[in-house]
mmCIF file with all atom_site columns, C-alpha atoms in Angstrom:
data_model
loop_
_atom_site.group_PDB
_atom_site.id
_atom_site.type_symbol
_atom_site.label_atom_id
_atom_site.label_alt_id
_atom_site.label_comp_id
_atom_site.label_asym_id
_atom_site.label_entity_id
_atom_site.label_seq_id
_atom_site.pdbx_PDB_ins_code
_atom_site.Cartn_x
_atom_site.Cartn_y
_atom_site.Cartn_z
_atom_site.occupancy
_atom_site.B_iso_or_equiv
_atom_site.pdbx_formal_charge
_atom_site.auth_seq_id
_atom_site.auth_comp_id
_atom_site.auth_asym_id
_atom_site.auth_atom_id
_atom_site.pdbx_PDB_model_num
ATOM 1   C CA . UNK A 1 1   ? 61.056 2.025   12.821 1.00 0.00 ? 30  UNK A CA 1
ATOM 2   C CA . UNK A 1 2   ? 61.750 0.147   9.527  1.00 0.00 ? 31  UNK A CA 1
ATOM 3   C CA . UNK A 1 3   ? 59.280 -2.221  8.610  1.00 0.00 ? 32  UNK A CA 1
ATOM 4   C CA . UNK A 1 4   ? 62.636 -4.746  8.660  1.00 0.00 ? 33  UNK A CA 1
ATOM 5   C CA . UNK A 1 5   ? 63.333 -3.635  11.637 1.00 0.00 ? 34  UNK A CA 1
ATOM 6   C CA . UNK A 1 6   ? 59.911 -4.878  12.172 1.00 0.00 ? 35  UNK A CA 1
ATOM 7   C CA . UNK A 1 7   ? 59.414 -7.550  10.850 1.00 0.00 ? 36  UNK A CA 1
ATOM 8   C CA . UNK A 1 8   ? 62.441 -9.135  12.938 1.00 0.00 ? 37  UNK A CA 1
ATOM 9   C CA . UNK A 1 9   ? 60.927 -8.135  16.048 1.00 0.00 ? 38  UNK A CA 1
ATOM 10  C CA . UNK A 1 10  ? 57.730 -9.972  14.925 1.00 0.00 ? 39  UNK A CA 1
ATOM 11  C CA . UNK A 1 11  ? 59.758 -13.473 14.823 1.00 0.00 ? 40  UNK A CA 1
ATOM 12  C CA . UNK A 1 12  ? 61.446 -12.593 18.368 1.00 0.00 ? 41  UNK A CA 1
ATOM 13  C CA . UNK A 1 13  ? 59.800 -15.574 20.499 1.00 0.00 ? 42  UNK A CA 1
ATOM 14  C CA . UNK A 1 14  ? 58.947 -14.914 23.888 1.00 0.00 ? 43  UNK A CA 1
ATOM 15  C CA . UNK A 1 15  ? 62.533 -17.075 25.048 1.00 0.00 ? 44  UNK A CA 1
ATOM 16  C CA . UNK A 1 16  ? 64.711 -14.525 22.714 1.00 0.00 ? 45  UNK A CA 1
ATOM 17  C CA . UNK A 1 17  ? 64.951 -16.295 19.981 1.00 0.00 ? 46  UNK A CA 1
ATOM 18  C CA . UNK A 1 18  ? 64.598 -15.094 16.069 1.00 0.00 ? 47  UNK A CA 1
ATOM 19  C CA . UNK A 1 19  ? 62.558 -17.566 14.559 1.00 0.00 ? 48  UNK A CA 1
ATOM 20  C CA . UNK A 1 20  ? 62.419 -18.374 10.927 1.00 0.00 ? 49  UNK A CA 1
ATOM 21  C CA . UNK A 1 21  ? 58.709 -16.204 10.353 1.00 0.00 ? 50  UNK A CA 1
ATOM 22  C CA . UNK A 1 22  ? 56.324 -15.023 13.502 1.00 0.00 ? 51  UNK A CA 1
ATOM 23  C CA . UNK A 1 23  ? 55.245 -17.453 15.553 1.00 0.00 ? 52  UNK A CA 1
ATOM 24  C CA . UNK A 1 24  ? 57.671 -20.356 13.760 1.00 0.00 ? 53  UNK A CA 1
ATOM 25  C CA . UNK A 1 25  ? 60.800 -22.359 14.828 1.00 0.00 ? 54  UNK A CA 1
ATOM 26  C CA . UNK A 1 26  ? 63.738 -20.624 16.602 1.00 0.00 ? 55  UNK A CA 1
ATOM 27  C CA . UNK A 1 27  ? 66.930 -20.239 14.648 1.00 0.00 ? 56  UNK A CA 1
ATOM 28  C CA . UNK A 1 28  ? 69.949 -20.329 16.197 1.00 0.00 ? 57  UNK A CA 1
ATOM 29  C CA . UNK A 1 29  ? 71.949 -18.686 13.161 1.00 0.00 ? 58  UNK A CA 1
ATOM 30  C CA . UNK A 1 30  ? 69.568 -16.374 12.302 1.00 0.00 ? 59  UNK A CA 1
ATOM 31  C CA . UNK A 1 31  ? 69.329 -15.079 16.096 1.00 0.00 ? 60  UNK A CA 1
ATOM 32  C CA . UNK A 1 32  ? 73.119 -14.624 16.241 1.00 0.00 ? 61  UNK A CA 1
ATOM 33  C CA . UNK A 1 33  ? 73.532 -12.643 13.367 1.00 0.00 ? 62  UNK A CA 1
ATOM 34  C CA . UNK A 1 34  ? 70.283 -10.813 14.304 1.00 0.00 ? 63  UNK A CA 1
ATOM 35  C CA . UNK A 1 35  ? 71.938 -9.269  17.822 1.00 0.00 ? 64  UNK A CA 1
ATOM 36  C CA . UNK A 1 36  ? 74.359 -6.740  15.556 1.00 0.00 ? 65  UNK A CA 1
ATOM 37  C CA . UNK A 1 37  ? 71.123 -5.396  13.903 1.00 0.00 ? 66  UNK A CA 1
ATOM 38  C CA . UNK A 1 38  ? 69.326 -4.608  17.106 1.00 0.00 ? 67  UNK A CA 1
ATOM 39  C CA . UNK A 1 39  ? 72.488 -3.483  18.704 1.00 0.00 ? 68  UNK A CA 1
ATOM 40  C CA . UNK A 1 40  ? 72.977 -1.036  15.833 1.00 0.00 ? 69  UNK A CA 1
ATOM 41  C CA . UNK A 1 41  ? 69.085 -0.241  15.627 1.00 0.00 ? 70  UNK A CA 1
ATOM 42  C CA . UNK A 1 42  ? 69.333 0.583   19.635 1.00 0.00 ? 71  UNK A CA 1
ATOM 43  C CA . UNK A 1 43  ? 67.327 -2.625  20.530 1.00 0.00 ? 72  UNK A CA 1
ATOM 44  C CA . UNK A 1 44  ? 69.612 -3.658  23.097 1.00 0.00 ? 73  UNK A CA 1
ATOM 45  C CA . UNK A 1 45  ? 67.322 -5.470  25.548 1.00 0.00 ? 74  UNK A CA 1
ATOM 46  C CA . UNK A 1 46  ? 66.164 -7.438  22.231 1.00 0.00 ? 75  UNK A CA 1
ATOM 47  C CA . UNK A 1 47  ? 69.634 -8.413  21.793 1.00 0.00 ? 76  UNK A CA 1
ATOM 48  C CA . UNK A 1 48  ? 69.779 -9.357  24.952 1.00 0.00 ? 77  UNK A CA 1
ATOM 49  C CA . UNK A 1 49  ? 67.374 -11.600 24.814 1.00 0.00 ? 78  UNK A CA 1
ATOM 50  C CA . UNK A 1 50  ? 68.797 -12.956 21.650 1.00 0.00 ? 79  UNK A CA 1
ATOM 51  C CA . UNK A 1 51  ? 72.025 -13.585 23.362 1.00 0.00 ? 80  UNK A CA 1
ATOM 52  C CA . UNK A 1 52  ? 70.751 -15.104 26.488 1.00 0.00 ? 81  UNK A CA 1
ATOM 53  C CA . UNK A 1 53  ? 68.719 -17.737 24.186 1.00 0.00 ? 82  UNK A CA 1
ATOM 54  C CA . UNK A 1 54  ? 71.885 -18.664 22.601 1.00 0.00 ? 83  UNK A CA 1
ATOM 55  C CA . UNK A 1 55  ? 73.366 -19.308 25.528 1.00 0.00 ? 84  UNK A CA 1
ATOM 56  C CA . UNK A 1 56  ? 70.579 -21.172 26.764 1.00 0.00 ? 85  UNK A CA 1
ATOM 57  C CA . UNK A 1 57  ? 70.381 -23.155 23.901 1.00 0.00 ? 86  UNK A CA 1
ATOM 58  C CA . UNK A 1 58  ? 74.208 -23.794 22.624 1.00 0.00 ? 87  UNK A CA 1
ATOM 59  C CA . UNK A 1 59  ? 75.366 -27.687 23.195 1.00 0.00 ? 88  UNK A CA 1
ATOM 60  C CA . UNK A 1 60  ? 78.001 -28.859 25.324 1.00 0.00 ? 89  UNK A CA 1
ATOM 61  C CA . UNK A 1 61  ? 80.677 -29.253 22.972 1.00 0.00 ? 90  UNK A CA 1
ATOM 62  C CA . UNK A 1 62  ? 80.024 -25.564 21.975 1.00 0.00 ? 91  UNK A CA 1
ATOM 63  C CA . UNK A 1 63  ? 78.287 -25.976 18.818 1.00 0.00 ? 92  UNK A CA 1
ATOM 64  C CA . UNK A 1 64  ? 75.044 -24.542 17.505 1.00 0.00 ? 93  UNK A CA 1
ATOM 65  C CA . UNK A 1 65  ? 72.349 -26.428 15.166 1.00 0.00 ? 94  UNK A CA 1
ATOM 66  C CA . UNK A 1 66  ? 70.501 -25.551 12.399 1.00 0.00 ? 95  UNK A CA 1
ATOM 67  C CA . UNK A 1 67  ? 67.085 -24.954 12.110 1.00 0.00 ? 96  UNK A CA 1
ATOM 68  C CA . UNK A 1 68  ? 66.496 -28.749 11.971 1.00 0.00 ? 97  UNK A CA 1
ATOM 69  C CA . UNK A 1 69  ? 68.032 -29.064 15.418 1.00 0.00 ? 98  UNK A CA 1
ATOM 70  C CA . UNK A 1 70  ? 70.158 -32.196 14.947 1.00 0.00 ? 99  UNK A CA 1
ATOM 71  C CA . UNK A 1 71  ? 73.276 -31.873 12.884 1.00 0.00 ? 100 UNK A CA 1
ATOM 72  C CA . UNK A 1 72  ? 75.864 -29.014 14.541 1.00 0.00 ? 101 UNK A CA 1
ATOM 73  C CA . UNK A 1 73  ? 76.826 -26.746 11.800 1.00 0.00 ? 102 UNK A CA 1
ATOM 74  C CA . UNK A 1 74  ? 79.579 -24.783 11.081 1.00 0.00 ? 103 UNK A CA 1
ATOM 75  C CA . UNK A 1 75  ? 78.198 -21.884 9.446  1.00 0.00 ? 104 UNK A CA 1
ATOM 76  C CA . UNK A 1 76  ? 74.980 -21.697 11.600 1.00 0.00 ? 105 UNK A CA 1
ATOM 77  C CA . UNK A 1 77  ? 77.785 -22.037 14.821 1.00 0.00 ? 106 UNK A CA 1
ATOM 78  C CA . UNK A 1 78  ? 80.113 -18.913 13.319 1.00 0.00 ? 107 UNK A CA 1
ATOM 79  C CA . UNK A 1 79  ? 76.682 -16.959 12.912 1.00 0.00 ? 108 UNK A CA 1
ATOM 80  C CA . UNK A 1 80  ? 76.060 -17.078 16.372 1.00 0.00 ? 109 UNK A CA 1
ATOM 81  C CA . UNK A 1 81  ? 79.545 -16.175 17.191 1.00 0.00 ? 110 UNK A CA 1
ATOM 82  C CA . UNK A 1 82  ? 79.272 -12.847 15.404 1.00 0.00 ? 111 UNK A CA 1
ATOM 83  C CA . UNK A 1 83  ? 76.536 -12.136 18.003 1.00 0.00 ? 112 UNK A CA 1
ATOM 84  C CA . UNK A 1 84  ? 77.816 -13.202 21.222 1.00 0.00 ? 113 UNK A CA 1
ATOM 85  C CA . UNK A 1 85  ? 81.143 -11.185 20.440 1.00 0.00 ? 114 UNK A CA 1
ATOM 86  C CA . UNK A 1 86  ? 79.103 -8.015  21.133 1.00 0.00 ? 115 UNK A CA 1
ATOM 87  C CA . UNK A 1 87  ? 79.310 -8.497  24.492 1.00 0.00 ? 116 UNK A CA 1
ATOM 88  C CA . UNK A 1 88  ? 82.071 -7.689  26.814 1.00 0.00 ? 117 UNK A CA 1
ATOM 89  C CA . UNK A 1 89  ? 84.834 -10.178 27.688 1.00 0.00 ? 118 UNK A CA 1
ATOM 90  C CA . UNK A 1 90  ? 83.463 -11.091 31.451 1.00 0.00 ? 119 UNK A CA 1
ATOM 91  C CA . UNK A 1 91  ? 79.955 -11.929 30.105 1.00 0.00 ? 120 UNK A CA 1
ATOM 92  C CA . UNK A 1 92  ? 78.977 -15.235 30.074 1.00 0.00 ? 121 UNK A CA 1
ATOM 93  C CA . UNK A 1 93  ? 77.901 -14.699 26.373 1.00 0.00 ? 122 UNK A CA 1
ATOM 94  C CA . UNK A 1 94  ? 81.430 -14.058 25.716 1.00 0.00 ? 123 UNK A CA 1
ATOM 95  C CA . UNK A 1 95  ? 82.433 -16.949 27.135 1.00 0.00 ? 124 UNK A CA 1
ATOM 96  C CA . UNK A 1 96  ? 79.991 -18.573 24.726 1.00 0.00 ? 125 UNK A CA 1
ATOM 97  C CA . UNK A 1 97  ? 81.774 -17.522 21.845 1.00 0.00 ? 126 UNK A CA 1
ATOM 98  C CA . UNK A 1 98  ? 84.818 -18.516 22.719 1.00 0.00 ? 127 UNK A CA 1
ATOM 99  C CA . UNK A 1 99  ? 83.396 -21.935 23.204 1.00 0.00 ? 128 UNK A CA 1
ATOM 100 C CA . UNK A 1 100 ? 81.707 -21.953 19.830 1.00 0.00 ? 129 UNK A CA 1
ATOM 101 C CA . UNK A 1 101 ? 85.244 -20.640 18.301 1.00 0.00 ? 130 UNK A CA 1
ATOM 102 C CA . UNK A 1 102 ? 86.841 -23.435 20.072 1.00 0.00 ? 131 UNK A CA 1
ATOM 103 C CA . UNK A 1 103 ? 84.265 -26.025 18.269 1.00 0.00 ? 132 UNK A CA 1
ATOM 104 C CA . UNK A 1 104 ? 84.961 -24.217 15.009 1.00 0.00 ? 133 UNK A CA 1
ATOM 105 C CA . UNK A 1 105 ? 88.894 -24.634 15.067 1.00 0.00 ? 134 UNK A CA 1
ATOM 106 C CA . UNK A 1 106 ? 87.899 -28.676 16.017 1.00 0.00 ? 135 UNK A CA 1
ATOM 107 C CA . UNK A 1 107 ? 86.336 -28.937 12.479 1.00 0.00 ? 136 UNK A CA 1
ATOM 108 C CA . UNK A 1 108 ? 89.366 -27.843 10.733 1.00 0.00 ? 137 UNK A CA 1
ATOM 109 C CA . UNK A 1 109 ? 91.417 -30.705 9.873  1.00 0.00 ? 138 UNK A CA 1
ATOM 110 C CA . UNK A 1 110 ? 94.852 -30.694 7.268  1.00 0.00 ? 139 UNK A CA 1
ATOM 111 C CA . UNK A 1 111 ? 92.660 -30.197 4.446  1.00 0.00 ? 140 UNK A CA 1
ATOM 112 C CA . UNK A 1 112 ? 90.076 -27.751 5.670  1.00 0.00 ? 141 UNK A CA 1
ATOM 113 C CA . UNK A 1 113 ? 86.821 -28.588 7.088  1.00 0.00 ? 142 UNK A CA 1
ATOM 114 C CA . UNK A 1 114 ? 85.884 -32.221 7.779  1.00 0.00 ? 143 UNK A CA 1
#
């Protein structure tokens, strides 16, 4: 194993999540583009986990924060996207994306994002 590969693993919480160093604050963005590494590396059951704290974690209008946990944010909410579309369309982490997607296309307005 990489010592990337391990060093991710390191900030894998207990819950799933990817946090920003071992032992610090989960990060929504950084655990959604994180699941295409482990997938990719064979850490499946990692991903997983990654996954299922997304879905856990994403707010009712679809959105994901960033790492201060207030303000939904775009890019942080299209990171986790790019996870949760590694799962197959009857997965509830599917359905997750397409939730987040559908927050994402609510941002746009005539002149790009709001």
């Amino acid at each position: 194993m990489s010592e990337s590969l391990q060093f991710l693993l390191s900030c894998q919480n207990r819950d799933g999540a990817i946090c920003d160093y071992p032992g610090g604050h989960p990060y929504p963005e950084v655990t959604g583009y994180s699941i295409p590494t482990l997938v990719a590396a064979g850490y499946v059951a990692a991903a997983e986990r990654c996954a299922q704290w997304l879905v856990d974690h994403q707010r009712e209008d679809g959105s994901f924060p960033g790492l201060d946990g207030m303000v939904s944010r775009t890019f942080d909410t299209a990171a986790c996207v790019e996870g949760l579309r590694h799962f197959q369309r009857w997965d509830t982490r599917y359905y997750a994306a397409k939730r987040a997607d559908d927050w994402l296309m609510d941002q746009f307005g005539p002149r790009g994002l709001r």
